[in-house]
XYZ file of C-alpha atoms in Angstrom:
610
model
C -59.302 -18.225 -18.225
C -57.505 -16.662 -21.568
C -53.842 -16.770 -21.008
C -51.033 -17.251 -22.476
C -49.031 -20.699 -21.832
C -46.424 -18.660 -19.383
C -48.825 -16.786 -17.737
C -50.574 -20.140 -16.461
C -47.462 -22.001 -15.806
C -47.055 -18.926 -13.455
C -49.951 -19.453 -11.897
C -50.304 -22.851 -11.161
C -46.522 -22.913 -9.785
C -48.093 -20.590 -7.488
C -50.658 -22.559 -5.811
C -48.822 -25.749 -5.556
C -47.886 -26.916 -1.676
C -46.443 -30.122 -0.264
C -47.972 -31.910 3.152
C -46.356 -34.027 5.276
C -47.063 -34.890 9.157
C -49.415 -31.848 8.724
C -47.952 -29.135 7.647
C -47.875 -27.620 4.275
C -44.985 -26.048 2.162
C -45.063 -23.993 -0.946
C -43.380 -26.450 -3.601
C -42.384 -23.608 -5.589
C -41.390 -21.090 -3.466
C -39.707 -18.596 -6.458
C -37.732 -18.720 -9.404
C -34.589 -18.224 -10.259
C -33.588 -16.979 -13.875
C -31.417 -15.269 -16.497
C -33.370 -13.982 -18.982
C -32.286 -14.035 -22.630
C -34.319 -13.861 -26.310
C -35.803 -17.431 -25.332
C -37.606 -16.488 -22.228
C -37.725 -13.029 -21.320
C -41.104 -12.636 -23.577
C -42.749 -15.465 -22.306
C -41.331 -16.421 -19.059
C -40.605 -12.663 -18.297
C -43.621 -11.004 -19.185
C -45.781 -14.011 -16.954
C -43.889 -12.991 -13.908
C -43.634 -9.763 -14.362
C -47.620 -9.248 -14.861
C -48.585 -11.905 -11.985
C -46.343 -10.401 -8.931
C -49.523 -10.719 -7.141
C -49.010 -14.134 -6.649
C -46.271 -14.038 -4.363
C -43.915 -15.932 -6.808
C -40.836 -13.779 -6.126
C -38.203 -13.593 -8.791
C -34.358 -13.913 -8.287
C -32.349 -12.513 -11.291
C -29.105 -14.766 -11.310
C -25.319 -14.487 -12.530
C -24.620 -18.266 -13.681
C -27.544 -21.042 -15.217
C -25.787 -23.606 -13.197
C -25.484 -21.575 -9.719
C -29.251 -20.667 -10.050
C -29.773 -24.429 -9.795
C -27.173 -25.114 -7.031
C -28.888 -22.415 -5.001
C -32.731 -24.611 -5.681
C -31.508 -27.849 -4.531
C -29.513 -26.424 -1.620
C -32.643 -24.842 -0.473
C -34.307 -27.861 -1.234
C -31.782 -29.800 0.772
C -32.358 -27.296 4.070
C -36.173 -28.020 3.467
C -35.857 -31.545 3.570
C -37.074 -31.939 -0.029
C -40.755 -30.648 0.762
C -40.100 -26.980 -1.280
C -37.763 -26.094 -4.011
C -37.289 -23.538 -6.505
C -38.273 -23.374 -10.681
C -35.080 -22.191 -12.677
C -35.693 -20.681 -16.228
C -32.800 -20.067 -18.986
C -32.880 -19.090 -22.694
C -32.780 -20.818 -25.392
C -28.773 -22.773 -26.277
C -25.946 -22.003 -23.738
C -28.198 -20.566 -20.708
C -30.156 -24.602 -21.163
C -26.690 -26.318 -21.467
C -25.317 -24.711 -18.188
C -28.177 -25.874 -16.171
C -26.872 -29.524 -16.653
C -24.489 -30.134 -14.251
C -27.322 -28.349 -11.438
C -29.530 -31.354 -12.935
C -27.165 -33.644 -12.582
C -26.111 -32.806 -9.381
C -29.652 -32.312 -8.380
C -30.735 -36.273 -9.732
C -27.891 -37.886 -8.341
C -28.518 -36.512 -4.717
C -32.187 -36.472 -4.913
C -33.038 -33.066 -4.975
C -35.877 -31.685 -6.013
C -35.510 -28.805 -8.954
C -37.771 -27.537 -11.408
C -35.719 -26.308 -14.449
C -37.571 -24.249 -17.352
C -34.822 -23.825 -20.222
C -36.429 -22.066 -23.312
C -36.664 -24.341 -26.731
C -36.689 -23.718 -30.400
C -39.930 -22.372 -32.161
C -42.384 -25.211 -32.209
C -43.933 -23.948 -35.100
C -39.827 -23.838 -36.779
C -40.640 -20.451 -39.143
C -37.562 -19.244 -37.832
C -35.263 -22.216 -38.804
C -32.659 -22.052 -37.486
C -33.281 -19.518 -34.640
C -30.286 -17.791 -33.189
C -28.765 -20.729 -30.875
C -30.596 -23.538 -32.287
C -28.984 -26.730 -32.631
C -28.937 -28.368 -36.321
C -28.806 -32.297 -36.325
C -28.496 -33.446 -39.890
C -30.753 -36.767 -38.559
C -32.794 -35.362 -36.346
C -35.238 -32.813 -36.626
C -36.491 -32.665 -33.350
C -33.109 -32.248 -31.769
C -32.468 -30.028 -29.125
C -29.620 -28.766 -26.834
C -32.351 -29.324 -24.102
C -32.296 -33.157 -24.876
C -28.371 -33.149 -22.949
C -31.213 -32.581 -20.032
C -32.953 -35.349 -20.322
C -30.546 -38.134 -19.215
C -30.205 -35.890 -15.463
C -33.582 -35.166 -15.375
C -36.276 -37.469 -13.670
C -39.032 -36.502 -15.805
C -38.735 -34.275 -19.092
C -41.446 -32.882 -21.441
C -41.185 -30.433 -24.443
C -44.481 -28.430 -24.736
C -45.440 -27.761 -28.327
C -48.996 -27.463 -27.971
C -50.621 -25.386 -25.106
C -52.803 -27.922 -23.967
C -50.156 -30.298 -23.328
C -49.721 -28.449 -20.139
C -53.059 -29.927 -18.546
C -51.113 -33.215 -18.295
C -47.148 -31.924 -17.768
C -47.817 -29.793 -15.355
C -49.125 -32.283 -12.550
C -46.938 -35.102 -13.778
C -43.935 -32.687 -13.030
C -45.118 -31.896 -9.532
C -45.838 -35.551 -8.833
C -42.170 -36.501 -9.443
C -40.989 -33.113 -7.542
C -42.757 -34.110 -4.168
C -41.962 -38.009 -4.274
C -39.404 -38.885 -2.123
C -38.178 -41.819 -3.903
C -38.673 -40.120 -7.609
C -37.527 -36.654 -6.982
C -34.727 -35.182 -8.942
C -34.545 -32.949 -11.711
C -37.722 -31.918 -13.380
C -37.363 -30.318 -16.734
C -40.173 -28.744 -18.893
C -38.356 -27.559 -22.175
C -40.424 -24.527 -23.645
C -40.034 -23.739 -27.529
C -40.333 -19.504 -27.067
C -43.324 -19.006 -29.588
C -45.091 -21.576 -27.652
C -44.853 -19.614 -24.445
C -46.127 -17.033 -25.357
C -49.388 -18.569 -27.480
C -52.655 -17.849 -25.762
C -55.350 -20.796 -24.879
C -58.542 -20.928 -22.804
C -57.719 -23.431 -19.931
C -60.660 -24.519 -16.954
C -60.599 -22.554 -13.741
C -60.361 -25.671 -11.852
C -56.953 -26.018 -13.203
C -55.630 -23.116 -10.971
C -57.337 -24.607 -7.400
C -54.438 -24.656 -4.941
C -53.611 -28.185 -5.090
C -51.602 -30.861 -2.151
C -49.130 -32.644 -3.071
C -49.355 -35.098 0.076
C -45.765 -36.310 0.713
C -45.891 -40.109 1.396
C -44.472 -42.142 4.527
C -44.757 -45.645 3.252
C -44.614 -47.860 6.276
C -42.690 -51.719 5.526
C -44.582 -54.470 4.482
C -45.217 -56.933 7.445
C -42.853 -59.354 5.661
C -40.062 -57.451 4.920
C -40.327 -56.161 8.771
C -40.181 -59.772 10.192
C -37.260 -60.686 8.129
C -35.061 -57.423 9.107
C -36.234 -58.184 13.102
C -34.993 -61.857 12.561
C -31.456 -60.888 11.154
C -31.099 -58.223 13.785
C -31.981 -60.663 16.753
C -29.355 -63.031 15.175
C -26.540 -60.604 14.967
C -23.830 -59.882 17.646
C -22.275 -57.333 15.704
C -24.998 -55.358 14.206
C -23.885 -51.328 12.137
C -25.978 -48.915 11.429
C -25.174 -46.571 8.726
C -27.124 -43.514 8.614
C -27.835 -41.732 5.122
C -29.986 -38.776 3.749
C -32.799 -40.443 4.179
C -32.668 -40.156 7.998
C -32.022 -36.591 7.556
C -35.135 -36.076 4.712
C -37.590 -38.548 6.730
C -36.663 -36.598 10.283
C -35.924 -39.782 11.438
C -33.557 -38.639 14.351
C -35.113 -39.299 17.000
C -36.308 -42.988 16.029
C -32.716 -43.764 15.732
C -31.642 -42.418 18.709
C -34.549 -44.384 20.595
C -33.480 -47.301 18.812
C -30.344 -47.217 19.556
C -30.311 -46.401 22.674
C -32.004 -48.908 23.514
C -30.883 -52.183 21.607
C -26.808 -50.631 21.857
C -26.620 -50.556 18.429
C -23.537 -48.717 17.286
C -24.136 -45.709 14.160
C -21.756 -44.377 11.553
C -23.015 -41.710 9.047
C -22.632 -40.950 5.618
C -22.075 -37.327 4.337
C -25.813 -37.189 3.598
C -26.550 -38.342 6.948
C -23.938 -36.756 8.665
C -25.488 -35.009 12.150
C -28.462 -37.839 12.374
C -27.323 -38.235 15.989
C -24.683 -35.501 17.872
C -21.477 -35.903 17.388
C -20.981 -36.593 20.855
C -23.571 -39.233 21.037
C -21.564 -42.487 22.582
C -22.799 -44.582 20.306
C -22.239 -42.460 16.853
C -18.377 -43.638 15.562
C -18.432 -41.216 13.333
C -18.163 -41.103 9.270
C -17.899 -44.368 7.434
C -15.297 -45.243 4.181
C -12.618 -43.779 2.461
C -13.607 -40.697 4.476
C -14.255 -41.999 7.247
C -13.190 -42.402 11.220
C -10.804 -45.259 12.478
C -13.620 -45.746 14.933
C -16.259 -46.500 12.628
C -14.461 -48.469 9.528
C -12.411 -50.126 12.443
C -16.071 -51.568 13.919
C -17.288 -52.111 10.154
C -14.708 -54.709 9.298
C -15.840 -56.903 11.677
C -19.411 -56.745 12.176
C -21.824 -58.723 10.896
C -25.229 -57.094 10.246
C -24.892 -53.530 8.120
C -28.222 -51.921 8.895
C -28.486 -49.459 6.012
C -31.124 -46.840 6.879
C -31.556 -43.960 3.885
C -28.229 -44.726 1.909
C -26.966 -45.734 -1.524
C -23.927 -47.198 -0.020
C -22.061 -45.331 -2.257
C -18.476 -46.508 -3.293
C -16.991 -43.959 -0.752
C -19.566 -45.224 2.190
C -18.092 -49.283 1.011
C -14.348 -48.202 0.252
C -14.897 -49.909 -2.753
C -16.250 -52.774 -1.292
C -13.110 -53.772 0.664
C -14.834 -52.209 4.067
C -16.895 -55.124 5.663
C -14.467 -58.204 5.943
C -16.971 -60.359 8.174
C -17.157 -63.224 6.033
C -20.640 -63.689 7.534
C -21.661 -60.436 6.855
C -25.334 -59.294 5.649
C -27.361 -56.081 5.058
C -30.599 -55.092 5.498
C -31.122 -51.996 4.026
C -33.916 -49.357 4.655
C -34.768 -47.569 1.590
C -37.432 -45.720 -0.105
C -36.086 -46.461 -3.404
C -36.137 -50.761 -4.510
C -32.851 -50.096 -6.229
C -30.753 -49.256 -3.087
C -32.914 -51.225 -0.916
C -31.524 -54.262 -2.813
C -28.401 -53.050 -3.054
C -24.880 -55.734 -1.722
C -27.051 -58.353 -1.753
C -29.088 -57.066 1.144
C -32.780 -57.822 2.767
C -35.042 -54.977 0.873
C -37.323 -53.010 3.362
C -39.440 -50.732 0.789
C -40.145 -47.910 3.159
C -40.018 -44.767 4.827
C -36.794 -44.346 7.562
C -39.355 -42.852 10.342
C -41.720 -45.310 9.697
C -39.613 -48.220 9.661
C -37.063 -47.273 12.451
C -40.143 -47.014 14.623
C -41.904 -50.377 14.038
C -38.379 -51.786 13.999
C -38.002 -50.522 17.294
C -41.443 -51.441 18.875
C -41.009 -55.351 17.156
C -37.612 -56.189 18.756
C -39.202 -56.334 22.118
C -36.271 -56.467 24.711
C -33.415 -56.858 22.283
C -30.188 -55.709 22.832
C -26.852 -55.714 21.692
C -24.152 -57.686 23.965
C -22.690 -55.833 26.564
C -19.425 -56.185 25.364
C -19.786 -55.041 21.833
C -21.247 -52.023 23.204
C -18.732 -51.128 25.553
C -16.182 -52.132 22.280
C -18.035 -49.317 20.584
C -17.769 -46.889 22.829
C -13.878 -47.395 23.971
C -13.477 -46.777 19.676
C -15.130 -44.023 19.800
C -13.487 -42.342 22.701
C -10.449 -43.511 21.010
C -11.063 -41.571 17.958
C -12.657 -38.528 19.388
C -9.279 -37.827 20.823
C -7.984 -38.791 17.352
C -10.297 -35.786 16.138
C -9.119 -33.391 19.077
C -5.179 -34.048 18.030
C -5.633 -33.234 14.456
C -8.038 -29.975 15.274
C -5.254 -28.599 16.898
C -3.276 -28.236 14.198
C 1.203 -28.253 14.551
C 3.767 -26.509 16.446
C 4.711 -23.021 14.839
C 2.583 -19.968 13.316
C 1.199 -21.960 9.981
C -2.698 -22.374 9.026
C -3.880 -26.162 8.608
C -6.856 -27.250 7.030
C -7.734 -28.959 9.984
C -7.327 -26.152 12.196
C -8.969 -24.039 10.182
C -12.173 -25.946 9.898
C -11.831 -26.271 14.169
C -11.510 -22.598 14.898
C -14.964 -21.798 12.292
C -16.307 -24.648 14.207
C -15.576 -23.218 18.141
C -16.580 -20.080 17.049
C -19.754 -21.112 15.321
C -20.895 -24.194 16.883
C -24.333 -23.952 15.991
C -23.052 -22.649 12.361
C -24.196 -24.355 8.607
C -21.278 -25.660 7.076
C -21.011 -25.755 3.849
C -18.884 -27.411 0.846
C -19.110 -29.348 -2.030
C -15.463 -30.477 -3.717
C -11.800 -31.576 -3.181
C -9.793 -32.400 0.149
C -12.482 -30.784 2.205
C -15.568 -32.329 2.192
C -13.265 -35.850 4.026
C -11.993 -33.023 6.431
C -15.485 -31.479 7.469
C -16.686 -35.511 7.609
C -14.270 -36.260 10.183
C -13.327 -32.702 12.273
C -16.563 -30.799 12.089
C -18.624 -31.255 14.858
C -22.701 -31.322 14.756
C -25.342 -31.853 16.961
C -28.105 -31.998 14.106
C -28.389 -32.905 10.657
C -29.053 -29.010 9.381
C -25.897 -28.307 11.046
C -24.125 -29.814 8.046
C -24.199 -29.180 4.009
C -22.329 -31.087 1.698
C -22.961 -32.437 -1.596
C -21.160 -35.170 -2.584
C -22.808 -37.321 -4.541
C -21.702 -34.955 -7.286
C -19.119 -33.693 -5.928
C -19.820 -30.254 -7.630
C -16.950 -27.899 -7.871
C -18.364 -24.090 -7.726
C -21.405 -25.565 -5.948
C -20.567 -23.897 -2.661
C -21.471 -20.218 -2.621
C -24.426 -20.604 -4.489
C -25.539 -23.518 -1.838
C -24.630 -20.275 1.008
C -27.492 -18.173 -0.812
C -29.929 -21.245 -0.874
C -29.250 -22.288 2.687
C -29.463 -18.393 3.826
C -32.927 -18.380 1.824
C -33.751 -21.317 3.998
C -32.709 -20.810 7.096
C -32.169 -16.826 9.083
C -31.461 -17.893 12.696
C -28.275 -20.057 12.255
C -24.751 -18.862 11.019
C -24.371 -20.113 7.462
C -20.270 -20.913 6.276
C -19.218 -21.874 3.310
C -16.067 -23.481 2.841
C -14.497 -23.583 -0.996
C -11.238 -24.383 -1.622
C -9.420 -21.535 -4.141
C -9.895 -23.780 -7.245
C -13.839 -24.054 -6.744
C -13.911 -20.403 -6.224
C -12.095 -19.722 -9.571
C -14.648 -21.920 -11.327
C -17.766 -20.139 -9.580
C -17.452 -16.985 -6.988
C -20.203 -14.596 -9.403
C -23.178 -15.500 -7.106
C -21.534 -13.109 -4.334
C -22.899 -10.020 -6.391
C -26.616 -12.046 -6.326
C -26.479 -11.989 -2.605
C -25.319 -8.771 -2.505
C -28.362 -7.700 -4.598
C -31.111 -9.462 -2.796
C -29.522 -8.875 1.123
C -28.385 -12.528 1.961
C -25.507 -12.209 4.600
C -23.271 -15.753 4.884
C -20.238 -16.241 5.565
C -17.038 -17.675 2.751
C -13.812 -19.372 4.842
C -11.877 -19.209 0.845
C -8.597 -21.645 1.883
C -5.804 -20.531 0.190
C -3.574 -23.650 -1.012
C -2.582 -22.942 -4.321
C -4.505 -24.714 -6.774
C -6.527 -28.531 -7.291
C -4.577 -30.165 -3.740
C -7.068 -32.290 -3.226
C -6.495 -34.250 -6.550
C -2.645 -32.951 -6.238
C -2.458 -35.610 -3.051
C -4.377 -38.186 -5.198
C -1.421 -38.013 -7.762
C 0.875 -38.541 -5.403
C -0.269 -41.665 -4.051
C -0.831 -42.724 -7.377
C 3.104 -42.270 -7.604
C 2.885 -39.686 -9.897
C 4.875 -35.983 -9.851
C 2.832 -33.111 -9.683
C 1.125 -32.619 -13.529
C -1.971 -29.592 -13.868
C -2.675 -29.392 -10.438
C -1.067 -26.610 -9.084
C -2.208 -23.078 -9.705
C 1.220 -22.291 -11.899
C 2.051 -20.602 -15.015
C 3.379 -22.318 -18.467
C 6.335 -22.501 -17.282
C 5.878 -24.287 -14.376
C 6.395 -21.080 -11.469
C 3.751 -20.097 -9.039
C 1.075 -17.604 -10.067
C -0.092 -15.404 -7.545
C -3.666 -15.040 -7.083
C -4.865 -11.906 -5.290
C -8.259 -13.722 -3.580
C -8.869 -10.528 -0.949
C -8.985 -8.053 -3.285
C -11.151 -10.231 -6.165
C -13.864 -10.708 -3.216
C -13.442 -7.001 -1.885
C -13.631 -6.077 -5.832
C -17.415 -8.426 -6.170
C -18.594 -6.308 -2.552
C -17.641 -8.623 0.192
C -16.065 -7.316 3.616
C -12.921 -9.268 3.608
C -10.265 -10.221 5.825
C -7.204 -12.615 4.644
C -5.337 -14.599 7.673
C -2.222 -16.631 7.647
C -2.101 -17.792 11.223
C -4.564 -19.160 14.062
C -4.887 -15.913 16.481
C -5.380 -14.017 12.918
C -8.041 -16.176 11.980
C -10.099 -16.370 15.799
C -9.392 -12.578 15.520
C -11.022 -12.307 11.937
C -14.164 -14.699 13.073
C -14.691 -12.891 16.343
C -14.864 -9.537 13.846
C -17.546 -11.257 11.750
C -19.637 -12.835 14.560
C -23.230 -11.278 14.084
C -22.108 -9.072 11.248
C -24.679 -9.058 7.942
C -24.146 -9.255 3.900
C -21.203 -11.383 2.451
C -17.949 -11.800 4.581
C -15.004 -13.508 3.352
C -12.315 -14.457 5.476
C -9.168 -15.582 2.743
C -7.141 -17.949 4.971
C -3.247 -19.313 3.398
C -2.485 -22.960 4.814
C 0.122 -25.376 3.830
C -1.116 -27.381 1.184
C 1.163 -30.481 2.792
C -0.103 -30.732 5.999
C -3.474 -32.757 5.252
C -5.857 -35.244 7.368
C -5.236 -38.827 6.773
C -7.657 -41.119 5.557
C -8.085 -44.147 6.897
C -9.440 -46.739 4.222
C -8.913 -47.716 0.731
C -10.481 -45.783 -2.267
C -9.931 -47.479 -5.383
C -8.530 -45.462 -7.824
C -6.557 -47.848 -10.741
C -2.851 -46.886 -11.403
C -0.787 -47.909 -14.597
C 0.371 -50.912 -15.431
C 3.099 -49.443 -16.884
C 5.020 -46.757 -16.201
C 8.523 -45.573 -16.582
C 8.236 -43.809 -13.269
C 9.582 -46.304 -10.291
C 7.199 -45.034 -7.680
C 4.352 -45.594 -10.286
C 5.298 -48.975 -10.464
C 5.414 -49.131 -6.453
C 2.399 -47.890 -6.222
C 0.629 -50.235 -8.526
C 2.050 -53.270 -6.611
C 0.470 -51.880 -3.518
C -2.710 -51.363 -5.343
C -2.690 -54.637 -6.592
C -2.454 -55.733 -3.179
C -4.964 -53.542 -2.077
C -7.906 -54.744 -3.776
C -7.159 -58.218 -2.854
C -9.337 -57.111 0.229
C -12.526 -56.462 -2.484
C -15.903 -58.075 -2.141
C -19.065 -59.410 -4.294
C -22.198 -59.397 -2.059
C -24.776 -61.507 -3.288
């Protein structure tokens, strides 16, 4: 078939599908894209001409929100379909890094197709081409290649034949995936080559389930029947493997108590008597409170991140060990641990049939469940907010939750994502959205048109602070234009309070936080009319019968709603473990100096696992 190198990238994105426990996905369900002089002849004219092929395209405001909408679609898919992202040539490649980045780090599967410089370099230098005085070959697309998991630059048609299959390999592996990037120099896209028919068959990506080796298997059994404190800490990969219901069967049945990571948030309800809750700096009383003391971490689908460990100053057991359950060798090794190489189904199930009759003690379970009783009154009394007429955080994220219980939530950034950990309440892992391994400011209302292109039946809310939504609120015009309805709680505190708190337990006075002018006095932000101004149906609350009032108004209402709700930026959820964050050794402030001393006798409590 004659075509030009576009025109079969089109086409074999098209007939590329994922298969796992028997049933098959498109891996590329659309793309996303701004088009600019880079792309919109190659890229452009391919999609435009090949509409048969049910490739639908989504014209975009932002490189980097294109991307945050793929891998939260991919996240609501469980990794098994994503979406292909094309930019121009220069700054339309360089926003798509942080989307890669964020996309690597939390394991996302993306497929990002920034335009390059001409291959054949008659036009030297091209309108946005970079000039390094060493390096010929440089290009702004190479800033992609340290967050992407695989990364090609096709000069040469032909060099397609072996790209394109490599890239879908790394797409559909669940321990490789990430960002995928195939950097295309503009003249090359559009150069015409005869490729074999057989390189357009619809082709299965077969998405493994590697079961443990029997070793590895005996050796987790052996530490589990020796522990009388045994964890488990639930991560993504319970959510990506569907491995709910082998936990719950496990646990249920050898008493072993679950905490959750924000990836794995939801792996068993919240009301579950044996799931404490989040683990870490964000996390419960009930679960860090059980952590310190036991002494077998079962790690199931988690990096143990430095949140998940507060900085390794969570697990005080001085007989403490891990066995952690990991598709990737990295984190399976991770604090010193026993490795088990495998899928979380696979192995929570043959974990589960080889510990026979093995249980917990009686005791320890009924510890367990008094801490978590404990702290789910803990939850109730901070949901409910204080005495007077005032919006909290908290009490806004409980009324969106009471109204919605079944709803999506959604967040990214800043104080919220601990506050969603602890007060938002989920019986199933799709029930919660946040990505934090990034931590991606602006992420949020792009995630809400990903999610909504994932997912019709459920309510989909996206929570965003009023500093993310200065850095990233355009994508509200894209779902306007293509008919996604979510819903956007923007909380109104006046500027960066999440990292405003942080300064002040470092000791220091408020310094570039706060949404002020040069002079130091408030600036006033008119949020309602900004969202009423991009299309949205708004509604702007300061107090809790405003705010039920406002949800019960949007309840089973379509397009973009956005409720602006004004809380007190002081009234914020505690945390209950240590995050560590270094403060100056020297200072000239006093309560800088205080604060060091009790950091210095903070990490005192730190840990080397070997």
């Amino acid at each position: 078939m004659r075509l030009t190198v576009a025109q079969a990238l089109v086409r074999f994105l098209a007939v590329q599908w994922t298969e796992r426990d028997g049933q098959r996905f498109r891996l590329i369900r659309g793309v996303f894209g701004i088009f600019g002089h880079g792309n919109l002849p190659g890229l452009g004219e391919a999609l435009l001409n090949h509409r048969e092929l049910d490739l639908p395209f989504y014209r975009f405001q932002n490189e980097q929100a294109m991307v945050h909408t793929a891998i939260a679609y991919a996240k609501h898919m469980d990794r098994l379909s994503t979406f292909a992202c094309t930019s121009s040539i220069g700054p339309g490649a360089t926003n798509m890094v942080t989307g890669a980045a964020a996309a690597t780090i939390n394991r996302l599967p993306v497929l990002l197709l920034p335009a390059d410089y001409f291959a054949n370099r008659f036009p030297d230098p091209v309108l946005q081409q970079l000039e390094h005085p060493l390096d010929f070959d440089a290009s702004v697309n190479d800033t992609l290649r340290i967050v992407s998991r695989f990364f090609a630059r096709i000069t040469r048609p032909e060099q397609l034949l072996s790209a394109l299959p490599q890239a879908m390999r790394v797409l559909s592996d669940p321990a490789e995936t990430g960002a995928v990037t195939l950097a295309l120099p503009e003249d090359v896209q559009t150069e015409a080559y005869d490729w074999p028919e057989a390189f357009f068959a619809p082709r299965v990506w077969r998405v493994r389930r590697p079961p443990p080796e029997p070793e590895a298997l005996e050796g987790a059994v052996q530490r589990i029947r020796g522990a009388q404190k045994p964890l488990i800490v639930a991560g993504g990969g319970v959510r990506y493997s569907g491995a709910s219901e082998a936990l719950r069967q496990l646990v249920e049945k050898r008493g072993i108590p679950v905490t959750e990571t924000q990836a794995g948030k939801g792996s068993l309800p919240w009301d579950h008597p044996l799931n404490l809750g989040p683990l870490g700096v964000n996390g419960s009383l009930a679960a860090n409170r059980l952590a310190e003391g036991a002494d077998l971490i079962i790690a199931v689908g988690t990096r143990l991140t430095d949140f998940v460990t507060a900085s390794k100053t969570l697990f005080q057991n001085p007989q403490v060990r891990f066995v952690n359950i990991n598709l990737v060798p990295g984190d399976a090794h991770k604090m010193g641990g026993w490795p088990v190489v495998a899928d979380a189904r696979e192995a929570l199930r043959l974990l589960h049939e080889a510990l026979g009759e093995h249980a917990t003690p009686l005791v320890y379970r009924q510890e367990a469940m008094e801490l978590k009783r404990a702290w789910e009154a803990e939850v109730d009394r901070l949901r409910q907010g204080r005495e007077g007429n005032g919006l909290t955080q908290a009490e806004v994220i409980a009324l969106v939750n009471d109204v919605f219980p079944d709803g999506i939530a959604i967040n990214a950034a800043g104080s919220m994502p601990g506050d969603l950990l602890k007060l938002w309440r989920t019986q199933d892992p799709k029930g919660y959205h946040v990505e934090y391994g990034y931590s991606t400011m602006g992420y949020e209302i792009p995630a809400g048109l990903g999610v909504r292109l994932a997912e019709e039946a459920r309510e989909v809310v996206v929570f965003i602070g009023d500093g993310s939504y200065l850095m990233m609120n355009s994508e509200l015009v894209t779902a306007r234009a293509y008919g996604l309805s979510f819903l956007v709680i923007l909380v109104e505190n006046r500027g960066f309070q999440s990292i405003r708190g942080l300064q002040h337990s470092l000791g220091s006075p408020e310094f570039g936080n706060e949404l002020k002018d040069g002079q130091g006095n408030p600036l006033t932000v008119d949020f309602a009319a900004h969202a009423r101004a991009l299309g949205a149906k708004v509604y702007e609350v300061h107090t809790p019968l405003e705010l039920r009032k406002a949800l019960e108004a949007v309840r089973g209402d379509q397009g973009v709603r956005v409720i602006v709700a004004h809380v007190d930026p002081e009234q914020r959820t505690p945390g209950y473990a240590f995050w560590d964050v270094p403060v100056a050794e020297v200072s000239d402030h006093p309560e800088v100096r205080a604060a060091r001393e009790r950091y210095e006798e903070a990490i005192k409590r730190r840990r080397w696992f070997l």
